[in-house]
Coordinates of C-alpha atoms in Angstrom, one line a residue:
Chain A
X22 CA 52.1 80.8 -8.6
X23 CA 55.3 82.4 -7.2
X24 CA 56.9 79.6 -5.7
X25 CA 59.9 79.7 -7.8
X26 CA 60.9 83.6 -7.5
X27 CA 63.3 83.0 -5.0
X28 CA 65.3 80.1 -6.9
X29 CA 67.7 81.5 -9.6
X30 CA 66.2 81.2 -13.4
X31 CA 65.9 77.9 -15.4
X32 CA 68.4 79.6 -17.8
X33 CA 71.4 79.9 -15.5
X34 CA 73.8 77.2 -17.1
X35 CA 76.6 77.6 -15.2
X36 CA 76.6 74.0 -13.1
X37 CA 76.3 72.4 -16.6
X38 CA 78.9 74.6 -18.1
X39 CA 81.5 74.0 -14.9
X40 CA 81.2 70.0 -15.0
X41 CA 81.1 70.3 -19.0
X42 CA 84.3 72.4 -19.2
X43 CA 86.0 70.3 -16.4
X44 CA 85.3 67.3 -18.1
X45 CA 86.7 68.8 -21.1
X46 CA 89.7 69.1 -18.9
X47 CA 90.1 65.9 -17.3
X48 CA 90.3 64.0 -20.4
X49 CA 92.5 66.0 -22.1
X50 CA 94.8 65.6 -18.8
X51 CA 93.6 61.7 -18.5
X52 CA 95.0 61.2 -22.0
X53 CA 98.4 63.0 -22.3
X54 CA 97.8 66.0 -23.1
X55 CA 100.3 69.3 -22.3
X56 CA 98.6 71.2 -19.3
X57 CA 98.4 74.7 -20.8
X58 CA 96.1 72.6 -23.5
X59 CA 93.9 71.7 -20.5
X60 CA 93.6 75.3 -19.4
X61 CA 92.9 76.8 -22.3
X62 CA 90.7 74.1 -23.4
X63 CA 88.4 75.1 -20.5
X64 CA 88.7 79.0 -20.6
X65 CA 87.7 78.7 -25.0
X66 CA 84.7 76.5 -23.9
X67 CA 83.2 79.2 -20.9
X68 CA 84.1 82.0 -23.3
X69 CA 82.7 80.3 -25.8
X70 CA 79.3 80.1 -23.5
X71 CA 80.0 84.0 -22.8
X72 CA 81.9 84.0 -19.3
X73 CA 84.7 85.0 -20.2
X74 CA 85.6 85.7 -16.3
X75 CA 86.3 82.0 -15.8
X76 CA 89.3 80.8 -14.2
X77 CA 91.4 77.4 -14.6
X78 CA 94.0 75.8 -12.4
X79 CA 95.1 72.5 -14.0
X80 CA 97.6 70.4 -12.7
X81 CA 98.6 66.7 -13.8
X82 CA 97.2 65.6 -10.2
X83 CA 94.2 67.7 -10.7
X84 CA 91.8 70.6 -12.0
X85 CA 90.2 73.7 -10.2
X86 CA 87.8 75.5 -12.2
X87 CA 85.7 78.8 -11.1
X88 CA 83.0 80.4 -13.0
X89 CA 80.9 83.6 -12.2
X90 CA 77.3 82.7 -11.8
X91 CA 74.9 85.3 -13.5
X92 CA 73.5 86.7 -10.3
X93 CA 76.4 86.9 -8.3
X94 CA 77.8 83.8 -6.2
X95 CA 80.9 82.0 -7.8
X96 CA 81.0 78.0 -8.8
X97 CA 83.9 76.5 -8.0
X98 CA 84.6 72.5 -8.5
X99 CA 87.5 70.9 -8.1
X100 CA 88.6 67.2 -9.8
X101 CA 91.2 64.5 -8.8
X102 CA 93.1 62.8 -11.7
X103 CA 94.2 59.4 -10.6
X104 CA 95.3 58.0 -14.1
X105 CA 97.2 59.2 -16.7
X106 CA 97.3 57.1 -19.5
X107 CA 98.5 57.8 -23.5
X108 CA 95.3 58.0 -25.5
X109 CA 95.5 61.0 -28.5
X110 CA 92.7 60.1 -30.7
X111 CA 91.0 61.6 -27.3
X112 CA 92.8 64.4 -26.9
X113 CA 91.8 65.1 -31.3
X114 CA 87.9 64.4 -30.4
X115 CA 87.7 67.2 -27.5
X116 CA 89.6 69.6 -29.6
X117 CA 87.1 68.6 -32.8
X118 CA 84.2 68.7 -29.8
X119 CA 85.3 72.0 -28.8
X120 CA 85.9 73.7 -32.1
X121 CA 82.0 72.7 -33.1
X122 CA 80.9 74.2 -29.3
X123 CA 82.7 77.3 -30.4
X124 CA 81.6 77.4 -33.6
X125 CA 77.8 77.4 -32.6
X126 CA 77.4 73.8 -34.0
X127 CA 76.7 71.7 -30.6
X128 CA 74.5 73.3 -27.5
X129 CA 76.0 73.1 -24.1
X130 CA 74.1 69.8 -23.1
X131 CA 74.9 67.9 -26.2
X132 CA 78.5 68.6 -25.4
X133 CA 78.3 67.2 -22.0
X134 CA 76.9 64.5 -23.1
X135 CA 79.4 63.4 -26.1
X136 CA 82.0 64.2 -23.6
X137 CA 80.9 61.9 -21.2
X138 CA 80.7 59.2 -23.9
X139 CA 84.0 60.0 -24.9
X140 CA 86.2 59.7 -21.5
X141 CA 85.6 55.8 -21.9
X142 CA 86.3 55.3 -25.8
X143 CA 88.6 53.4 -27.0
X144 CA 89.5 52.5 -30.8
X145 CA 91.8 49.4 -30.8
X146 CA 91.8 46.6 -28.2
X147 CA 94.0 45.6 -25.8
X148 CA 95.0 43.0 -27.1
X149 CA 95.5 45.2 -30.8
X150 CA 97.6 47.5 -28.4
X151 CA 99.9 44.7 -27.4
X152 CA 100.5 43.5 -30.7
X153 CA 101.5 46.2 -32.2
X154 CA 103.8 46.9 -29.3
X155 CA 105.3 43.8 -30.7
X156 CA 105.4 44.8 -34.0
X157 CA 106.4 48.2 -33.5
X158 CA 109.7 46.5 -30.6
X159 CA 110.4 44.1 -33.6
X160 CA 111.1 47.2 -35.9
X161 CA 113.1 48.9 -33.8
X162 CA 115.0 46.0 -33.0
X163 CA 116.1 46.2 -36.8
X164 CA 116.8 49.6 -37.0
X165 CA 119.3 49.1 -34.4
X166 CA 121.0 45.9 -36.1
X167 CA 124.3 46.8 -37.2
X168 CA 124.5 44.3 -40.4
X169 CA 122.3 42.0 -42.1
X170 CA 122.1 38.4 -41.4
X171 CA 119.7 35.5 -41.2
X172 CA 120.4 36.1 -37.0
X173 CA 118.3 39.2 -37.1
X174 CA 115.0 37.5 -38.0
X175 CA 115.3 35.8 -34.7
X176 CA 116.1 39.2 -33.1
X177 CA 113.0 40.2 -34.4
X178 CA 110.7 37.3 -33.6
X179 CA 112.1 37.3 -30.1
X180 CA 111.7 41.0 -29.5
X181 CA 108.4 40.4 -30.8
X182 CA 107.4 38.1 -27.8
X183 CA 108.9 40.4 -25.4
X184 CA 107.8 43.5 -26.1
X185 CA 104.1 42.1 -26.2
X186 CA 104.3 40.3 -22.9
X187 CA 105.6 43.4 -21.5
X188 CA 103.0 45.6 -23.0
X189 CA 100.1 43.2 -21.9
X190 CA 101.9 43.2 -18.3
X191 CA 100.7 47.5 -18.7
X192 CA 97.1 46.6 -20.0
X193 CA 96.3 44.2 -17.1
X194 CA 92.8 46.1 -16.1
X195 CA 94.2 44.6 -12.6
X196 CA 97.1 47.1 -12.7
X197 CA 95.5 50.2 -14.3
X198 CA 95.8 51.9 -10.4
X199 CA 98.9 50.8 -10.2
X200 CA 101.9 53.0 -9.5
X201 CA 103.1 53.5 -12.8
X202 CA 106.8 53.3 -11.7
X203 CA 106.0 49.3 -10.6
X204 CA 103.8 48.8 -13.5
X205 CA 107.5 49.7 -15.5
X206 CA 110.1 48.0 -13.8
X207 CA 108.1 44.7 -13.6
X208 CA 107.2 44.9 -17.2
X209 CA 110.6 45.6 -18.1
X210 CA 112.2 42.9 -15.6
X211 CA 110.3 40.4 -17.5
X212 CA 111.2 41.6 -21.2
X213 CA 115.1 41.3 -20.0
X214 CA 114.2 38.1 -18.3
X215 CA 112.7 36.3 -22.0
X216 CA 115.1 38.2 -23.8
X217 CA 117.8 36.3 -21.5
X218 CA 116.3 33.2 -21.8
X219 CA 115.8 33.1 -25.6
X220 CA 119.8 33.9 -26.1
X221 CA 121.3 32.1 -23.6
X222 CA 119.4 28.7 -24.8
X223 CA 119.5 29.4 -28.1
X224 CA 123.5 30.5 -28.4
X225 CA 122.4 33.2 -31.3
X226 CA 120.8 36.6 -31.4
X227 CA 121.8 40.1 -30.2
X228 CA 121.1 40.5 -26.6
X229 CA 121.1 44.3 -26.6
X230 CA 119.5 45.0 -29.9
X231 CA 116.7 42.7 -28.6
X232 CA 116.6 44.5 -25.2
X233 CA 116.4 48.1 -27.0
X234 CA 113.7 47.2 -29.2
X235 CA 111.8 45.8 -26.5
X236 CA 111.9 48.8 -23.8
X237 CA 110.9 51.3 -26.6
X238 CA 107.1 50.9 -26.1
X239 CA 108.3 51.8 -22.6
X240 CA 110.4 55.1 -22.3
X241 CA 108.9 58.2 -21.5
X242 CA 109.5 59.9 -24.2
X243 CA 106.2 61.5 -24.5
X244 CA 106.2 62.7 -21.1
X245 CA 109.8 64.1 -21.2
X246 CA 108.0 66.2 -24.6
X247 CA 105.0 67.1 -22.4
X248 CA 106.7 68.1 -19.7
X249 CA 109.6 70.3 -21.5
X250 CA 106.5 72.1 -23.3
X251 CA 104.8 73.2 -19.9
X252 CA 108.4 74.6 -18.5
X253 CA 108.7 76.4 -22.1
X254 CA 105.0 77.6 -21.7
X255 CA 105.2 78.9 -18.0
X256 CA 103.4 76.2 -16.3
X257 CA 106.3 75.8 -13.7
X258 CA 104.6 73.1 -11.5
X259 CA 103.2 70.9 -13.7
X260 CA 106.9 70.8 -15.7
X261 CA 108.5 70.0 -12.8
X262 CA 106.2 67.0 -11.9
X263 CA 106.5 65.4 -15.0
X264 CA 109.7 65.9 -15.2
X265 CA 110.2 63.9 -11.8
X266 CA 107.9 61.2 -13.5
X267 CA 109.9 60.9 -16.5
X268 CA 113.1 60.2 -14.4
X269 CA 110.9 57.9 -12.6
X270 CA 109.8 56.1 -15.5
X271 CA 113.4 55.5 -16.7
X272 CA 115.3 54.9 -13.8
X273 CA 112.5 52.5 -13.2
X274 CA 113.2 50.7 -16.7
X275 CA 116.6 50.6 -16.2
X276 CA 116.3 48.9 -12.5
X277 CA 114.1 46.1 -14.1
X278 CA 116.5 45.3 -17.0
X279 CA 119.8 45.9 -14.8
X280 CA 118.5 43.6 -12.3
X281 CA 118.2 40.7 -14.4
X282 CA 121.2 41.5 -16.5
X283 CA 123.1 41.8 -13.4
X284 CA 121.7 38.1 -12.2
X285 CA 122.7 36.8 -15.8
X286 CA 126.1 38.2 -15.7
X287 CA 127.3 37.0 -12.1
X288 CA 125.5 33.8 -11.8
X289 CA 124.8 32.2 -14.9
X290 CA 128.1 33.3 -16.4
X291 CA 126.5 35.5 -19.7
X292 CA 128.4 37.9 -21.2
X293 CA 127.1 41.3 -22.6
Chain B
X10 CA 128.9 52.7 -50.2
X11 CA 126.4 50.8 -51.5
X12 CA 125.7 48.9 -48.3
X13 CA 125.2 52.5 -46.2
X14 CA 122.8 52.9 -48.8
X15 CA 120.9 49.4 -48.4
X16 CA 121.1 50.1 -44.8
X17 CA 119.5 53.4 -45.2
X18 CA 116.8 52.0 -46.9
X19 CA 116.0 49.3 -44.2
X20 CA 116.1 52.3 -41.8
X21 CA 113.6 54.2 -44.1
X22 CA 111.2 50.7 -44.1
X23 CA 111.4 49.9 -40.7
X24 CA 111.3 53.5 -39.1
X25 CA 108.2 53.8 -41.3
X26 CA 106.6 50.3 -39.6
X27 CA 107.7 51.4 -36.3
X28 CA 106.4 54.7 -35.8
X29 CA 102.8 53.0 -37.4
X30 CA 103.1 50.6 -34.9
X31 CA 103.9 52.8 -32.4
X32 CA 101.0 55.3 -32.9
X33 CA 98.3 52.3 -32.8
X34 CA 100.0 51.9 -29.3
X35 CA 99.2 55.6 -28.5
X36 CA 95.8 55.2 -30.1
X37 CA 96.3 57.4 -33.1
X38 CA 93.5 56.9 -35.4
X39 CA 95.0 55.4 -39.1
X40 CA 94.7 58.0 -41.5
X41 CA 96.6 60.4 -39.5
X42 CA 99.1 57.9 -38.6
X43 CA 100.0 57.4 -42.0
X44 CA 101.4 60.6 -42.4
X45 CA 103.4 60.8 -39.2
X46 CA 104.6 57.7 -40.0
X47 CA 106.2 59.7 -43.1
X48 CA 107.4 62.4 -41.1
X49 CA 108.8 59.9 -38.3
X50 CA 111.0 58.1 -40.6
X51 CA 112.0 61.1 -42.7
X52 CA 113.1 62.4 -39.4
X53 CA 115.2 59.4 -38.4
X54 CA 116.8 59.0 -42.5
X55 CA 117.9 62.8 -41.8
X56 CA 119.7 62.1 -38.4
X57 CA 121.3 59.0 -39.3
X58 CA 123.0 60.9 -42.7
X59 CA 124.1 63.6 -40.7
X60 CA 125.5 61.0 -38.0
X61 CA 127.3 59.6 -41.2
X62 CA 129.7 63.1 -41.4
X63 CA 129.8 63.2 -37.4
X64 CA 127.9 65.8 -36.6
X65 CA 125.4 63.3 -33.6
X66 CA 124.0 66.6 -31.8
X67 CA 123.3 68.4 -35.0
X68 CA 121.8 65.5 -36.2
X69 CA 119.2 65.2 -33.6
X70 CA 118.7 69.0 -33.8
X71 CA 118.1 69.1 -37.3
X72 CA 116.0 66.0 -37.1
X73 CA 113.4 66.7 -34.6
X74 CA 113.2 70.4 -36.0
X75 CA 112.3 68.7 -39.5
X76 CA 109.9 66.5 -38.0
X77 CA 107.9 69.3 -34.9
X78 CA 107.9 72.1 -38.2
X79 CA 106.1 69.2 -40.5
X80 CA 103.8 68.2 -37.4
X81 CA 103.1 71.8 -37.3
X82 CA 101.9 72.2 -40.7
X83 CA 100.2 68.4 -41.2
X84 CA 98.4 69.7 -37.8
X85 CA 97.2 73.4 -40.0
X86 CA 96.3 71.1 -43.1
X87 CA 94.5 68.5 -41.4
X88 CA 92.5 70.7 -38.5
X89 CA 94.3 68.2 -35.6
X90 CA 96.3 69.2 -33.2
X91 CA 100.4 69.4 -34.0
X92 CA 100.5 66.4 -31.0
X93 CA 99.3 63.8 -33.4
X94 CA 102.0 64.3 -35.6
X95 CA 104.9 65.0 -33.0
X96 CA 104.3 62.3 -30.7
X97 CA 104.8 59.3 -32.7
X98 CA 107.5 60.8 -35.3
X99 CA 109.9 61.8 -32.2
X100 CA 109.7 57.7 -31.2
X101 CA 113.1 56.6 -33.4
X102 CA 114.7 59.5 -31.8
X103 CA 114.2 58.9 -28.5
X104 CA 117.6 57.8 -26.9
X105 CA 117.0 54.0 -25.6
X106 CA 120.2 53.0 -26.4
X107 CA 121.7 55.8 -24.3
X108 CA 120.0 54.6 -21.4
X109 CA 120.3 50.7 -22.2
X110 CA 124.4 51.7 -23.0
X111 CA 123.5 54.0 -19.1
X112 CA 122.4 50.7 -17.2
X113 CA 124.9 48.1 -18.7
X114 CA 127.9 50.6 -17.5
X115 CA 126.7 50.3 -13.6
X116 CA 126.0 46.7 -14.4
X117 CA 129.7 46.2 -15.4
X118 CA 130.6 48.5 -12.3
X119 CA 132.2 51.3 -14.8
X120 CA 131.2 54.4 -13.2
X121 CA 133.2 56.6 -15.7
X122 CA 131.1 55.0 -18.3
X123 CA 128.1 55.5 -16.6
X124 CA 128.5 59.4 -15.7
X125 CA 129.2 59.8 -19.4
X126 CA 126.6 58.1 -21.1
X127 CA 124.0 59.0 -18.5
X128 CA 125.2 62.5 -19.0
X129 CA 124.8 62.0 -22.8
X130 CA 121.9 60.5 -22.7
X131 CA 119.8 63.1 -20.7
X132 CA 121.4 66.0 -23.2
X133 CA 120.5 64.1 -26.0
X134 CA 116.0 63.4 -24.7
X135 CA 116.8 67.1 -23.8
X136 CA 117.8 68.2 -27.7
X137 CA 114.6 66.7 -28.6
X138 CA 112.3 68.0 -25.9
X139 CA 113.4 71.4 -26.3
X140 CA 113.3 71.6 -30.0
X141 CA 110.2 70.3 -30.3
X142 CA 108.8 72.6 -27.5
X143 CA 110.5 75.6 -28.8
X144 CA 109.0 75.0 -32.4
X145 CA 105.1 74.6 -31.1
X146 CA 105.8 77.7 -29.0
X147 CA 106.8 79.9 -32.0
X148 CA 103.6 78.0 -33.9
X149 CA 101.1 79.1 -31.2
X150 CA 102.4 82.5 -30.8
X151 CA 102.1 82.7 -34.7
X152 CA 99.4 81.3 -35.3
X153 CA 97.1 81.2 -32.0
X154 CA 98.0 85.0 -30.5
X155 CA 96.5 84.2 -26.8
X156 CA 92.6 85.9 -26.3
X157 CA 93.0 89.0 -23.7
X158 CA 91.2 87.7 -20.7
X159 CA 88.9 90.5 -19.4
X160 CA 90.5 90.1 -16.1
X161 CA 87.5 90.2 -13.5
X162 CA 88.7 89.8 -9.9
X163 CA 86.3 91.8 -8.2
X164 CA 86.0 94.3 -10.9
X165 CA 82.9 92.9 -11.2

């Protein structure tokens, strides 16, 4: 009858409630989100369960998470974050998943499991992403144009073309474990490389307007944001990485487009 | 005159398309995106008349202030959080100019050029950064005062 007395109860919860909450964690920090949203993201959902001694270690490289088990030993796990990737209609579902958790409306299994249906979702397609890339280069291309002439719809059919080969380059499922700071100056080697190509043929069009449309979908902005908010919230490490990647990122763009400018301008005789 | 204004407009269309655009790229669901998209280009229409008197830093102050405050209450109104709203309106802000006007100065081998602009550049992604953190700071101490963490290490 008493073969179970020396297991702990059914009812401790707190290997669900670890994995759930560092899930919780990992896609917020998968998708872009600010570290400190990470951490507290976890430490709401274990209070929220009533263990409110729970303690979070994010990091943009990875997530330490221990919990006090109900009848003594601790549970610690500890996560790897290979890629980081821009994806906020995530980052809004854990925060709507969390608030219902909170709020009494979802039980601790049922988050789990929406969780772990979430970390794969996706709303537009790849290809959807690369066209509005396009789209989105092509306006910015515009906005940059300094009069206007019947020249600027090529500007913005050619940005067009660039911006989305460059964005597919990204979305290759090939490259997804790429470094991203390869991924970036390829992409943006080839964007300079049609942009070149399309002027230089066609005698018209404004290089640079075309080639700052096109490396928008590119610059780091959001990271430089992300990582200025963990410096401003205390989060010294994580700032500082990102930080480092941002530079990365953009001294990575500007390699791949200096490099074929450079090419265009002392072999092919352009002018810029 | 009336061609600043024409131009203004085409900055208020096009910003508008831009930042959409841009938020399907960072997988922003519609609905939400068609506000930002508001606040994106308002932002940009703001910084580009206060260029217009020659006032560029205050510009880029004033502008991402408008649009991190706006995020801040679209993100109260809507129950999302104040990210959805930042991240894409900041886009037309974001220096790529700088760092294309950066690269083409070491292309050209004009060092002068490219400490200044680089310089210029970083101050001006900086501006932004900073304002924007400094605003959701204030909005989370406001509005989200931290819970007091029973602090347990071996207390328990």
């Amino acid at each position: 009858m008493n073969t179970e007395t020396t297991r702990p109860a059914a009812t401790d919860d707190t290997d669900l409630l670890v994995s759930t909450a560092q899930l919780a964690a990992l896609i917020l920090l998968e998708s872009g989100a600010e570290t400190f949203r990470a951490e507290e993201t976890a430490s709401i959902l274990c209070h929220a369960a009533g263990r409110s001694e729970a303690e979070v270690i994010a990091l943009p490289t990875g997530i330490f998470i221990t919990v006090d088990r109900r009848d003594g030993g601790k549970v610690t796990s500890v996560v790897r974050i290979k890629k980081r990737t821009i994806h906020l209609f995530r980052i809004e579902q854990v925060n709507a998943l969390s608030r219902d958790f909170t709020a009494g409306k979802l039980t601790l299994s049922e988050l789990n499991e929406r969780l772990c249906r979430l970390r794969g979702a996706r709303i537009y397609r790849p290809l959807a992403i690369a066209a509005a890339a396009g789209f989105s280069s092509a306006m910015f291309s515009l906005l940059f144009e300094e009069t206007l002439g019947l020249t600027v719809l090529f500007d913005i059919a050619v940005t067009f073309l660039c911006a989305f080969a460059a964005q597919s380059v990204c979305l290759l499922p090939r490259l997804k474990n790429a470094y991203l700071f390869s991924v970036t100056f390829v992409s943006s080697m080839l964007l300079s490389a049609i942009a070149v190509a399309a002027v230089h043929l066609s005698g018209i069009g404004n290089l640079s307007c075309i080639i700052i449309g096109s490396i928008t979908p590119l610059l780091p902005g959001i990271s430089l944001t992300n990582a200025i908010r963990d410096t401003v919230m205390g989060d010294l490490v994580s700032g500082t990485t990102r930080i480092v990647e941002t530079l990365l990122i953009a001294i990575g763009i500007a390699c791949g487009v200096g490099v074929v400018l450079f090419v265009y301008v002392t072999h092919l005789g352009g002018a810029i | 005159m009336n061609e600043t204004v024409l131009l203004l407009i085409r900055d208020l269309a096009a910003c508008y398309l831009a930042v959409f655009f841009y938020g399907i790229i960072m997988s922003v669901r519609i609905r939400p995106l068609l506000i930002s998209a508001v606040s994106g280009s308002l932002g940009y229409v703001t910084f580009r008349l206060i260029f217009l008197t020659g006032h560029e830093w205050l510009g880029y102050l004033a502008a991402s202030f408008l649009i991190a405050v706006s995020a801040e209450i679209l993100a109260r109104f809507c129950k999302m959080p104040a990210t959805m709203f930042v991240l894409p309106g900041i886009i037309p802000l974001v220096p790529g100019v700088g760092l294309y006007q950066t690269m083409l100065c070491l292309v050209r081998n004009d060092l002068t050029g490219f400490q200044s602009s680089g310089v210029k550049t970083l101050f001006i992604s900086g501006i932004i950064a900073v304002t924007v953190a400094v605003v959701s700071g204030a909005a989370r101490a406001a509005f989200h005062p931290h819970p007091k963490k029973t602090t347990s290490a071996g207390s328990t």
